[in-house]
Amino acid sequence: MIQRMRRTVSDLHAELVRYDLVAWTAGNVSGRIPGEDLFVIKPSGVSYDELGPENMVLCDLDGNLVEGDHSPSSDTAAHAYVYRNMPEVGGVVHTHSTYASAWAARGEAVPCVLTAMADEFGGEIPVGPFALIGDDSIGQGIVETLKGHRSPAVLMRNHGVFTIGKDPRAAVKAAVMCEDVARTVHVARQLGEPLTIAQDDIDRLYDRYQNVYGQRSPR
Ligand SMILES: [Zn+2]
């Protein structure tokens, strides 16, 4: 199971590159080992073309290294905090993707003005607090913002995107969709004020999408 998750998490890092969500060594994906207090995450400071299942790092839910030749990503504490406090989460992704991070730099939530946003996020993509790396502040900010929120993505203020999912693939999908809608709504803003979608319609779209695809565990 650990070996399979090393492969999955390693492969998913290629999706961050494919969708142009990361620069240099920024960004990371992690995946919880089902039924264990363990998760697999990217090693710190290793370039994307050198990533493989063998250099992924296994950590416990306090973020301590359990198995691996490299030190874990510098964002490991944030991932660990999310896994400790959101037992339904099986995957976490972090990026500094351009358009979403531009909204984060302004501390502005992406308003729900596209049906694709209603489907995937069930409303706006919220902003989390400003938090410095080094302790649990980033993890706390993510959990405070996303607990009880439909959105699987949070824009951490002045920083970037964290997404969650039932597994790492769902979290990567949320990161890709987050950047996509952040870009579209940004472009829409250039020539005017995007039209809002009625809350009723947002609710209907979200319910339908979640039931049809059945991909999100309740939270
Ligand atoms: Zn970051």
JSON list of C-alpha atoms and ligand atoms in Angstrom, two decimals:
[
{"chain": "A", "resi": 1, "resn": "MET", "atom": "CA", "xyz": [0.00, 0.00, 0.00]},
{"chain": "A", "resi": 2, "resn": "ILE", "atom": "CA", "xyz": [2.88, 2.36, 0.83]},
{"chain": "A", "resi": 3, "resn": "GLN", "atom": "CA", "xyz": [4.63, 1.44, -2.42]},
{"chain": "A", "resi": 4, "resn": "ARG", "atom": "CA", "xyz": [1.46, 2.12, -4.41]},
{"chain": "A", "resi": 5, "resn": "MET", "atom": "CA", "xyz": [1.00, 5.51, -2.73]},
{"chain": "A", "resi": 6, "resn": "ARG", "atom": "CA", "xyz": [4.65, 6.43, -3.46]},
{"chain": "A", "resi": 7, "resn": "ARG", "atom": "CA", "xyz": [3.93, 5.76, -7.15]},
{"chain": "A", "resi": 8, "resn": "THR", "atom": "CA", "xyz": [0.59, 7.65, -7.11]},
{"chain": "A", "resi": 9, "resn": "VAL", "atom": "CA", "xyz": [2.00, 10.73, -5.37]},
{"chain": "A", "resi": 10, "resn": "SER", "atom": "CA", "xyz": [5.10, 10.73, -7.58]},
{"chain": "A", "resi": 11, "resn": "ASP", "atom": "CA", "xyz": [2.97, 10.48, -10.77]},
{"chain": "A", "resi": 12, "resn": "LEU", "atom": "CA", "xyz": [0.62, 13.24, -9.61]},
{"chain": "A", "resi": 13, "resn": "HIS", "atom": "CA", "xyz": [3.53, 15.69, -9.30]},
{"chain": "A", "resi": 14, "resn": "ALA", "atom": "CA", "xyz": [3.85, 15.43, -13.08]},
{"chain": "A", "resi": 15, "resn": "GLU", "atom": "CA", "xyz": [0.29, 16.77, -13.36]},
{"chain": "A", "resi": 16, "resn": "LEU", "atom": "CA", "xyz": [1.32, 19.95, -11.52]},
{"chain": "A", "resi": 17, "resn": "VAL", "atom": "CA", "xyz": [3.98, 20.47, -14.19]},
{"chain": "A", "resi": 18, "resn": "ARG", "atom": "CA", "xyz": [1.63, 19.49, -17.05]},
{"chain": "A", "resi": 19, "resn": "TYR", "atom": "CA", "xyz": [-0.97, 22.05, -15.98]},
{"chain": "A", "resi": 20, "resn": "ASP", "atom": "CA", "xyz": [1.71, 24.73, -15.40]},
{"chain": "A", "resi": 21, "resn": "LEU", "atom": "CA", "xyz": [0.89, 25.14, -11.71]},
{"chain": "A", "resi": 22, "resn": "VAL", "atom": "CA", "xyz": [4.48, 25.16, -10.41]},
{"chain": "A", "resi": 23, "resn": "ALA", "atom": "CA", "xyz": [7.87, 26.83, -10.92]},
{"chain": "A", "resi": 24, "resn": "TRP", "atom": "CA", "xyz": [11.28, 25.39, -9.92]},
{"chain": "A", "resi": 25, "resn": "THR", "atom": "CA", "xyz": [10.73, 23.13, -6.87]},
{"chain": "A", "resi": 26, "resn": "ALA", "atom": "CA", "xyz": [7.66, 24.93, -5.46]},
{"chain": "A", "resi": 27, "resn": "GLY", "atom": "CA", "xyz": [4.47, 22.97, -4.96]},
{"chain": "A", "resi": 28, "resn": "ASN", "atom": "CA", "xyz": [3.78, 19.56, -3.49]},
{"chain": "A", "resi": 29, "resn": "VAL", "atom": "CA", "xyz": [1.32, 16.68, -3.33]},
{"chain": "A", "resi": 30, "resn": "SER", "atom": "CA", "xyz": [0.76, 14.27, -0.45]},
{"chain": "A", "resi": 31, "resn": "GLY", "atom": "CA", "xyz": [-1.42, 11.20, 0.05]},
{"chain": "A", "resi": 32, "resn": "ARG", "atom": "CA", "xyz": [-2.59, 9.52, 3.24]},
{"chain": "A", "resi": 33, "resn": "ILE", "atom": "CA", "xyz": [-1.98, 5.77, 3.60]},
{"chain": "A", "resi": 34, "resn": "PRO", "atom": "CA", "xyz": [-5.55, 4.46, 4.11]},
{"chain": "A", "resi": 35, "resn": "GLY", "atom": "CA", "xyz": [-6.07, 3.15, 7.64]},
{"chain": "A", "resi": 36, "resn": "GLU", "atom": "CA", "xyz": [-2.61, 4.23, 8.85]},
{"chain": "A", "resi": 37, "resn": "ASP", "atom": "CA", "xyz": [-1.35, 7.36, 10.61]},
{"chain": "A", "resi": 38, "resn": "LEU", "atom": "CA", "xyz": [1.06, 7.92, 7.73]},
{"chain": "A", "resi": 39, "resn": "PHE", "atom": "CA", "xyz": [1.28, 9.92, 4.53]},
{"chain": "A", "resi": 40, "resn": "VAL", "atom": "CA", "xyz": [3.59, 10.13, 1.51]},
{"chain": "A", "resi": 41, "resn": "ILE", "atom": "CA", "xyz": [4.89, 13.53, 0.40]},
{"chain": "A", "resi": 42, "resn": "LYS", "atom": "CA", "xyz": [7.42, 15.08, -1.98]},
{"chain": "A", "resi": 43, "resn": "PRO", "atom": "CA", "xyz": [11.03, 15.41, -0.81]},
{"chain": "A", "resi": 44, "resn": "SER", "atom": "CA", "xyz": [12.34, 18.92, -0.16]},
{"chain": "A", "resi": 45, "resn": "GLY", "atom": "CA", "xyz": [14.29, 20.71, -2.88]},
{"chain": "A", "resi": 46, "resn": "VAL", "atom": "CA", "xyz": [14.34, 17.92, -5.50]},
{"chain": "A", "resi": 47, "resn": "SER", "atom": "CA", "xyz": [13.56, 19.10, -9.04]},
{"chain": "A", "resi": 48, "resn": "TYR", "atom": "CA", "xyz": [10.40, 17.84, -10.73]},
{"chain": "A", "resi": 49, "resn": "ASP", "atom": "CA", "xyz": [12.23, 15.81, -13.38]},
{"chain": "A", "resi": 50, "resn": "GLU", "atom": "CA", "xyz": [14.14, 13.90, -10.70]},
{"chain": "A", "resi": 51, "resn": "LEU", "atom": "CA", "xyz": [11.03, 12.85, -8.76]},
{"chain": "A", "resi": 52, "resn": "GLY", "atom": "CA", "xyz": [10.17, 9.16, -8.68]},
{"chain": "A", "resi": 53, "resn": "PRO", "atom": "CA", "xyz": [8.44, 6.71, -6.32]},
{"chain": "A", "resi": 54, "resn": "GLU", "atom": "CA", "xyz": [11.82, 5.89, -4.72]},
{"chain": "A", "resi": 55, "resn": "ASN", "atom": "CA", "xyz": [12.51, 9.43, -3.46]},
{"chain": "A", "resi": 56, "resn": "MET", "atom": "CA", "xyz": [9.03, 10.15, -2.09]},
{"chain": "A", "resi": 57, "resn": "VAL", "atom": "CA", "xyz": [9.10, 10.49, 1.71]},
{"chain": "A", "resi": 58, "resn": "LEU", "atom": "CA", "xyz": [6.92, 8.68, 4.26]},
{"chain": "A", "resi": 59, "resn": "CYS", "atom": "CA", "xyz": [5.92, 10.73, 7.33]},
{"chain": "A", "resi": 60, "resn": "ASP", "atom": "CA", "xyz": [3.78, 10.25, 10.41]},
{"chain": "A", "resi": 61, "resn": "LEU", "atom": "CA", "xyz": [0.88, 12.60, 11.20]},
{"chain": "A", "resi": 62, "resn": "ASP", "atom": "CA", "xyz": [3.18, 14.84, 13.26]},
{"chain": "A", "resi": 63, "resn": "GLY", "atom": "CA", "xyz": [5.25, 15.38, 10.14]},
{"chain": "A", "resi": 64, "resn": "ASN", "atom": "CA", "xyz": [8.21, 13.29, 11.32]},
{"chain": "A", "resi": 65, "resn": "LEU", "atom": "CA", "xyz": [10.22, 11.37, 8.76]},
{"chain": "A", "resi": 66, "resn": "VAL", "atom": "CA", "xyz": [9.42, 7.64, 8.92]},
{"chain": "A", "resi": 67, "resn": "GLU", "atom": "CA", "xyz": [11.07, 6.36, 5.75]},
{"chain": "A", "resi": 68, "resn": "GLY", "atom": "CA", "xyz": [13.03, 8.07, 2.98]},
{"chain": "A", "resi": 69, "resn": "ASP", "atom": "CA", "xyz": [16.51, 9.22, 1.97]},
{"chain": "A", "resi": 70, "resn": "HIS", "atom": "CA", "xyz": [15.53, 12.88, 1.66]},
{"chain": "A", "resi": 71, "resn": "SER", "atom": "CA", "xyz": [14.05, 15.34, 4.11]},
{"chain": "A", "resi": 72, "resn": "PRO", "atom": "CA", "xyz": [10.33, 15.91, 3.53]},
{"chain": "A", "resi": 73, "resn": "SER", "atom": "CA", "xyz": [8.91, 19.02, 1.81]},
{"chain": "A", "resi": 74, "resn": "SER", "atom": "CA", "xyz": [9.14, 22.22, 3.86]},
{"chain": "A", "resi": 75, "resn": "ASP", "atom": "CA", "xyz": [5.31, 22.29, 3.77]},
{"chain": "A", "resi": 76, "resn": "THR", "atom": "CA", "xyz": [5.04, 18.91, 5.53]},
{"chain": "A", "resi": 77, "resn": "ALA", "atom": "CA", "xyz": [3.82, 20.42, 8.83]},
{"chain": "A", "resi": 78, "resn": "ALA", "atom": "CA", "xyz": [0.84, 22.01, 7.04]},
{"chain": "A", "resi": 79, "resn": "HIS", "atom": "CA", "xyz": [-0.09, 18.73, 5.32]},
{"chain": "A", "resi": 80, "resn": "ALA", "atom": "CA", "xyz": [0.28, 16.82, 8.61]},
{"chain": "A", "resi": 81, "resn": "TYR", "atom": "CA", "xyz": [-1.94, 19.31, 10.45]},
{"chain": "A", "resi": 82, "resn": "VAL", "atom": "CA", "xyz": [-4.68, 18.86, 7.84]},
{"chain": "A", "resi": 83, "resn": "TYR", "atom": "CA", "xyz": [-4.51, 15.04, 8.09]},
{"chain": "A", "resi": 84, "resn": "ARG", "atom": "CA", "xyz": [-4.63, 15.21, 11.92]},
{"chain": "A", "resi": 85, "resn": "ASN", "atom": "CA", "xyz": [-7.65, 17.50, 11.97]},
{"chain": "A", "resi": 86, "resn": "MET", "atom": "CA", "xyz": [-9.64, 16.39, 8.90]},
{"chain": "A", "resi": 87, "resn": "PRO", "atom": "CA", "xyz": [-9.85, 12.59, 9.04]},
{"chain": "A", "resi": 88, "resn": "GLU", "atom": "CA", "xyz": [-11.96, 12.50, 5.83]},
{"chain": "A", "resi": 89, "resn": "VAL", "atom": "CA", "xyz": [-9.08, 14.04, 3.83]},
{"chain": "A", "resi": 90, "resn": "GLY", "atom": "CA", "xyz": [-6.88, 11.58, 1.92]},
{"chain": "A", "resi": 91, "resn": "GLY", "atom": "CA", "xyz": [-4.87, 14.00, -0.22]},
{"chain": "A", "resi": 92, "resn": "VAL", "atom": "CA", "xyz": [-3.44, 17.52, 0.05]},
{"chain": "A", "resi": 93, "resn": "VAL", "atom": "CA", "xyz": [-1.90, 19.72, -2.65]},
{"chain": "A", "resi": 94, "resn": "HIS", "atom": "CA", "xyz": [-0.05, 23.03, -2.44]},
{"chain": "A", "resi": 95, "resn": "THR", "atom": "CA", "xyz": [0.86, 25.32, -5.34]},
{"chain": "A", "resi": 96, "resn": "HIS", "atom": "CA", "xyz": [1.72, 28.94, -6.05]},
{"chain": "A", "resi": 97, "resn": "SER", "atom": "CA", "xyz": [-0.20, 28.81, -9.35]},
{"chain": "A", "resi": 98, "resn": "THR", "atom": "CA", "xyz": [-0.21, 32.25, -10.93]},
{"chain": "A", "resi": 99, "resn": "TYR", "atom": "CA", "xyz": [-3.82, 33.41, -11.17]},
{"chain": "A", "resi": 100, "resn": "ALA", "atom": "CA", "xyz": [-5.01, 31.84, -7.93]},
{"chain": "A", "resi": 101, "resn": "SER", "atom": "CA", "xyz": [-2.00, 33.29, -6.07]},
{"chain": "A", "resi": 102, "resn": "ALA", "atom": "CA", "xyz": [-2.76, 36.71, -7.57]},
{"chain": "A", "resi": 103, "resn": "TRP", "atom": "CA", "xyz": [-6.18, 36.55, -5.87]},
{"chain": "A", "resi": 104, "resn": "ALA", "atom": "CA", "xyz": [-4.40, 35.44, -2.67]},
{"chain": "A", "resi": 105, "resn": "ALA", "atom": "CA", "xyz": [-2.01, 38.39, -2.95]},
{"chain": "A", "resi": 106, "resn": "ARG", "atom": "CA", "xyz": [-5.01, 40.74, -2.91]},
{"chain": "A", "resi": 107, "resn": "GLY", "atom": "CA", "xyz": [-6.67, 38.69, -0.14]},
{"chain": "A", "resi": 108, "resn": "GLU", "atom": "CA", "xyz": [-9.73, 38.37, -2.34]},
{"chain": "A", "resi": 109, "resn": "ALA", "atom": "CA", "xyz": [-11.96, 35.29, -2.63]},
{"chain": "A", "resi": 110, "resn": "VAL", "atom": "CA", "xyz": [-12.76, 34.16, -6.19]},
{"chain": "A", "resi": 111, "resn": "PRO", "atom": "CA", "xyz": [-16.51, 34.82, -6.52]},
{"chain": "A", "resi": 112, "resn": "CYS", "atom": "CA", "xyz": [-18.73, 32.04, -7.82]},
{"chain": "A", "resi": 113, "resn": "VAL", "atom": "CA", "xyz": [-19.63, 33.41, -11.26]},
{"chain": "A", "resi": 114, "resn": "LEU", "atom": "CA", "xyz": [-19.17, 30.26, -13.37]},
{"chain": "A", "resi": 115, "resn": "THR", "atom": "CA", "xyz": [-21.25, 27.09, -13.36]},
{"chain": "A", "resi": 116, "resn": "ALA", "atom": "CA", "xyz": [-17.99, 25.09, -13.23]},
{"chain": "A", "resi": 117, "resn": "MET", "atom": "CA", "xyz": [-17.24, 26.83, -9.92]},
{"chain": "A", "resi": 118, "resn": "ALA", "atom": "CA", "xyz": [-20.66, 25.96, -8.52]},
{"chain": "A", "resi": 119, "resn": "ASP", "atom": "CA", "xyz": [-20.06, 22.33, -9.55]},
{"chain": "A", "resi": 120, "resn": "GLU", "atom": "CA", "xyz": [-16.58, 21.91, -8.13]},
{"chain": "A", "resi": 121, "resn": "PHE", "atom": "CA", "xyz": [-16.41, 24.46, -5.29]},
{"chain": "A", "resi": 122, "resn": "GLY", "atom": "CA", "xyz": [-20.08, 24.94, -4.39]},
{"chain": "A", "resi": 123, "resn": "GLY", "atom": "CA", "xyz": [-19.53, 28.70, -4.07]},
{"chain": "A", "resi": 124, "resn": "GLU", "atom": "CA", "xyz": [-16.60, 31.08, -3.81]},
{"chain": "A", "resi": 125, "resn": "ILE", "atom": "CA", "xyz": [-13.03, 29.95, -3.29]},
{"chain": "A", "resi": 126, "resn": "PRO", "atom": "CA", "xyz": [-12.31, 31.38, 0.16]},
{"chain": "A", "resi": 127, "resn": "VAL", "atom": "CA", "xyz": [-9.26, 33.22, 1.49]},
{"chain": "A", "resi": 128, "resn": "GLY", "atom": "CA", "xyz": [-7.37, 31.91, 4.51]},
{"chain": "A", "resi": 129, "resn": "PRO", "atom": "CA", "xyz": [-5.28, 33.98, 6.93]},
{"chain": "A", "resi": 130, "resn": "PHE", "atom": "CA", "xyz": [-1.75, 35.25, 6.46]},
{"chain": "A", "resi": 131, "resn": "ALA", "atom": "CA", "xyz": [0.52, 32.66, 8.08]},
{"chain": "A", "resi": 132, "resn": "LEU", "atom": "CA", "xyz": [4.27, 32.10, 8.24]},
{"chain": "A", "resi": 133, "resn": "ILE", "atom": "CA", "xyz": [5.94, 28.76, 7.61]},
{"chain": "A", "resi": 134, "resn": "GLY", "atom": "CA", "xyz": [7.65, 27.14, 10.62]},
{"chain": "A", "resi": 135, "resn": "ASP", "atom": "CA", "xyz": [4.86, 26.04, 12.95]},
{"chain": "A", "resi": 136, "resn": "ASP", "atom": "CA", "xyz": [1.20, 24.96, 12.67]},
{"chain": "A", "resi": 137, "resn": "SER", "atom": "CA", "xyz": [-0.12, 28.39, 11.56]},
{"chain": "A", "resi": 138, "resn": "ILE", "atom": "CA", "xyz": [-0.54, 27.45, 7.91]},
{"chain": "A", "resi": 139, "resn": "GLY", "atom": "CA", "xyz": [-2.24, 24.14, 8.77]},
{"chain": "A", "resi": 140, "resn": "GLN", "atom": "CA", "xyz": [-4.54, 25.89, 11.25]},
{"chain": "A", "resi": 141, "resn": "GLY", "atom": "CA", "xyz": [-5.47, 28.49, 8.64]},
{"chain": "A", "resi": 142, "resn": "ILE", "atom": "CA", "xyz": [-6.31, 25.82, 6.08]},
{"chain": "A", "resi": 143, "resn": "VAL", "atom": "CA", "xyz": [-8.43, 23.77, 8.49]},
{"chain": "A", "resi": 144, "resn": "GLU", "atom": "CA", "xyz": [-10.24, 26.82, 9.96]},
{"chain": "A", "resi": 145, "resn": "THR", "atom": "CA", "xyz": [-11.17, 27.99, 6.48]},
{"chain": "A", "resi": 146, "resn": "LEU", "atom": "CA", "xyz": [-12.12, 24.67, 4.88]},
{"chain": "A", "resi": 147, "resn": "LYS", "atom": "CA", "xyz": [-13.89, 22.89, 7.76]},
{"chain": "A", "resi": 148, "resn": "GLY", "atom": "CA", "xyz": [-17.60, 23.17, 7.06]},
{"chain": "A", "resi": 149, "resn": "HIS", "atom": "CA", "xyz": [-16.93, 24.89, 3.71]},
{"chain": "A", "resi": 150, "resn": "ARG", "atom": "CA", "xyz": [-17.89, 23.28, 0.43]},
{"chain": "A", "resi": 151, "resn": "SER", "atom": "CA", "xyz": [-14.73, 24.45, -1.33]},
{"chain": "A", "resi": 152, "resn": "PRO", "atom": "CA", "xyz": [-11.86, 21.95, -1.43]},
{"chain": "A", "resi": 153, "resn": "ALA", "atom": "CA", "xyz": [-9.50, 24.90, -2.13]},
{"chain": "A", "resi": 154, "resn": "VAL", "atom": "CA", "xyz": [-8.31, 27.79, 0.02]},
{"chain": "A", "resi": 155, "resn": "LEU", "atom": "CA", "xyz": [-6.27, 30.81, -1.09]},
{"chain": "A", "resi": 156, "resn": "MET", "atom": "CA", "xyz": [-3.83, 31.41, 1.74]},
{"chain": "A", "resi": 157, "resn": "ARG", "atom": "CA", "xyz": [-3.37, 35.16, 1.90]},
{"chain": "A", "resi": 158, "resn": "ASN", "atom": "CA", "xyz": [-0.18, 36.51, 0.28]},
{"chain": "A", "resi": 159, "resn": "HIS", "atom": "CA", "xyz": [0.90, 32.93, -0.38]},
{"chain": "A", "resi": 160, "resn": "GLY", "atom": "CA", "xyz": [-0.91, 30.46, -2.63]},
{"chain": "A", "resi": 161, "resn": "VAL", "atom": "CA", "xyz": [-3.31, 27.57, -2.90]},
{"chain": "A", "resi": 162, "resn": "PHE", "atom": "CA", "xyz": [-3.92, 24.56, -0.67]},
{"chain": "A", "resi": 163, "resn": "THR", "atom": "CA", "xyz": [-6.45, 21.95, -1.78]},
{"chain": "A", "resi": 164, "resn": "ILE", "atom": "CA", "xyz": [-7.85, 18.83, -0.16]},
{"chain": "A", "resi": 165, "resn": "GLY", "atom": "CA", "xyz": [-9.59, 15.74, -1.50]},
{"chain": "A", "resi": 166, "resn": "LYS", "atom": "CA", "xyz": [-10.73, 12.26, -0.57]},
{"chain": "A", "resi": 167, "resn": "ASP", "atom": "CA", "xyz": [-7.50, 11.10, -2.22]},
{"chain": "A", "resi": 168, "resn": "PRO", "atom": "CA", "xyz": [-4.45, 12.86, -3.73]},
{"chain": "A", "resi": 169, "resn": "ARG", "atom": "CA", "xyz": [-5.93, 12.74, -7.24]},
{"chain": "A", "resi": 170, "resn": "ALA", "atom": "CA", "xyz": [-9.05, 14.64, -6.13]},
{"chain": "A", "resi": 171, "resn": "ALA", "atom": "CA", "xyz": [-6.84, 17.25, -4.44]},
{"chain": "A", "resi": 172, "resn": "VAL", "atom": "CA", "xyz": [-4.81, 17.67, -7.65]},
{"chain": "A", "resi": 173, "resn": "LYS", "atom": "CA", "xyz": [-8.03, 18.04, -9.64]},
{"chain": "A", "resi": 174, "resn": "ALA", "atom": "CA", "xyz": [-9.15, 20.80, -7.24]},
{"chain": "A", "resi": 175, "resn": "ALA", "atom": "CA", "xyz": [-5.78, 22.58, -7.69]},
{"chain": "A", "resi": 176, "resn": "VAL", "atom": "CA", "xyz": [-6.11, 22.42, -11.48]},
{"chain": "A", "resi": 177, "resn": "MET", "atom": "CA", "xyz": [-9.74, 23.65, -11.41]},
{"chain": "A", "resi": 178, "resn": "CYS", "atom": "CA", "xyz": [-8.87, 26.38, -8.90]},
{"chain": "A", "resi": 179, "resn": "GLU", "atom": "CA", "xyz": [-6.24, 27.87, -11.21]},
{"chain": "A", "resi": 180, "resn": "ASP", "atom": "CA", "xyz": [-8.54, 27.49, -14.23]},
{"chain": "A", "resi": 181, "resn": "VAL", "atom": "CA", "xyz": [-11.46, 29.42, -12.71]},
{"chain": "A", "resi": 182, "resn": "ALA", "atom": "CA", "xyz": [-9.16, 31.98, -11.03]},
{"chain": "A", "resi": 183, "resn": "ARG", "atom": "CA", "xyz": [-7.81, 32.76, -14.52]},
{"chain": "A", "resi": 184, "resn": "THR", "atom": "CA", "xyz": [-11.23, 32.93, -16.19]},
{"chain": "A", "resi": 185, "resn": "VAL", "atom": "CA", "xyz": [-12.74, 35.18, -13.51]},
{"chain": "A", "resi": 186, "resn": "HIS", "atom": "CA", "xyz": [-9.64, 37.39, -13.64]},
{"chain": "A", "resi": 187, "resn": "VAL", "atom": "CA", "xyz": [-10.06, 37.76, -17.42]},
{"chain": "A", "resi": 188, "resn": "ALA", "atom": "CA", "xyz": [-13.79, 38.46, -17.02]},
{"chain": "A", "resi": 189, "resn": "ARG", "atom": "CA", "xyz": [-12.96, 41.26, -14.59]},
{"chain": "A", "resi": 190, "resn": "GLN", "atom": "CA", "xyz": [-10.84, 43.06, -17.18]},
{"chain": "A", "resi": 191, "resn": "LEU", "atom": "CA", "xyz": [-13.87, 44.22, -19.17]},
{"chain": "A", "resi": 192, "resn": "GLY", "atom": "CA", "xyz": [-16.47, 44.56, -16.47]},
{"chain": "A", "resi": 193, "resn": "GLU", "atom": "CA", "xyz": [-18.10, 43.06, -13.42]},
{"chain": "A", "resi": 194, "resn": "PRO", "atom": "CA", "xyz": [-18.93, 39.35, -13.81]},
{"chain": "A", "resi": 195, "resn": "LEU", "atom": "CA", "xyz": [-22.60, 38.49, -13.31]},
{"chain": "A", "resi": 196, "resn": "THR", "atom": "CA", "xyz": [-23.49, 36.65, -10.14]},
{"chain": "A", "resi": 197, "resn": "ILE", "atom": "CA", "xyz": [-25.28, 33.27, -10.02]},
{"chain": "A", "resi": 198, "resn": "ALA", "atom": "CA", "xyz": [-28.27, 33.01, -7.68]},
{"chain": "A", "resi": 199, "resn": "GLN", "atom": "CA", "xyz": [-27.55, 30.99, -4.51]},
{"chain": "A", "resi": 200, "resn": "ASP", "atom": "CA", "xyz": [-30.41, 28.59, -5.35]},
{"chain": "A", "resi": 201, "resn": "ASP", "atom": "CA", "xyz": [-28.81, 27.80, -8.69]},
{"chain": "A", "resi": 202, "resn": "ILE", "atom": "CA", "xyz": [-25.37, 27.38, -7.12]},
{"chain": "A", "resi": 203, "resn": "ASP", "atom": "CA", "xyz": [-26.89, 24.90, -4.65]},
{"chain": "A", "resi": 204, "resn": "ARG", "atom": "CA", "xyz": [-28.65, 22.99, -7.41]},
{"chain": "A", "resi": 205, "resn": "LEU", "atom": "CA", "xyz": [-25.55, 22.79, -9.58]},
{"chain": "A", "resi": 206, "resn": "TYR", "atom": "CA", "xyz": [-23.40, 21.69, -6.64]},
{"chain": "A", "resi": 207, "resn": "ASP", "atom": "CA", "xyz": [-25.86, 19.01, -5.50]},
{"chain": "A", "resi": 208, "resn": "ARG", "atom": "CA", "xyz": [-26.26, 17.63, -8.99]},
{"chain": "A", "resi": 209, "resn": "TYR", "atom": "CA", "xyz": [-22.53, 17.53, -9.69]},
{"chain": "A", "resi": 210, "resn": "GLN", "atom": "CA", "xyz": [-21.67, 15.96, -6.35]},
{"chain": "A", "resi": 211, "resn": "ASN", "atom": "CA", "xyz": [-24.42, 13.34, -6.72]},
{"chain": "A", "resi": 212, "resn": "VAL", "atom": "CA", "xyz": [-23.74, 12.56, -10.35]},
{"chain": "A", "resi": 213, "resn": "TYR", "atom": "CA", "xyz": [-20.03, 12.19, -9.83]},
{"chain": "A", "resi": 214, "resn": "GLY", "atom": "CA", "xyz": [-20.15, 11.20, -6.16]},
{"chain": "A", "resi": 215, "resn": "GLN", "atom": "CA", "xyz": [-16.54, 12.20, -5.67]},
{"chain": "A", "resi": 216, "resn": "ARG", "atom": "CA", "xyz": [-16.61, 14.20, -2.49]},
{"chain": "A", "resi": 217, "resn": "SER", "atom": "CA", "xyz": [-16.99, 12.81, 0.98]},
{"chain": "A", "resi": 218, "resn": "PRO", "atom": "CA", "xyz": [-19.11, 15.08, 3.19]},
{"chain": "A", "resi": 219, "resn": "ARG", "atom": "CA", "xyz": [-17.30, 17.54, 5.43]},
{"chain": "B", "resi": 1, "resn": "ZN", "atom": "ZN", "xyz": [4.08, 27.82, -0.55]}
]
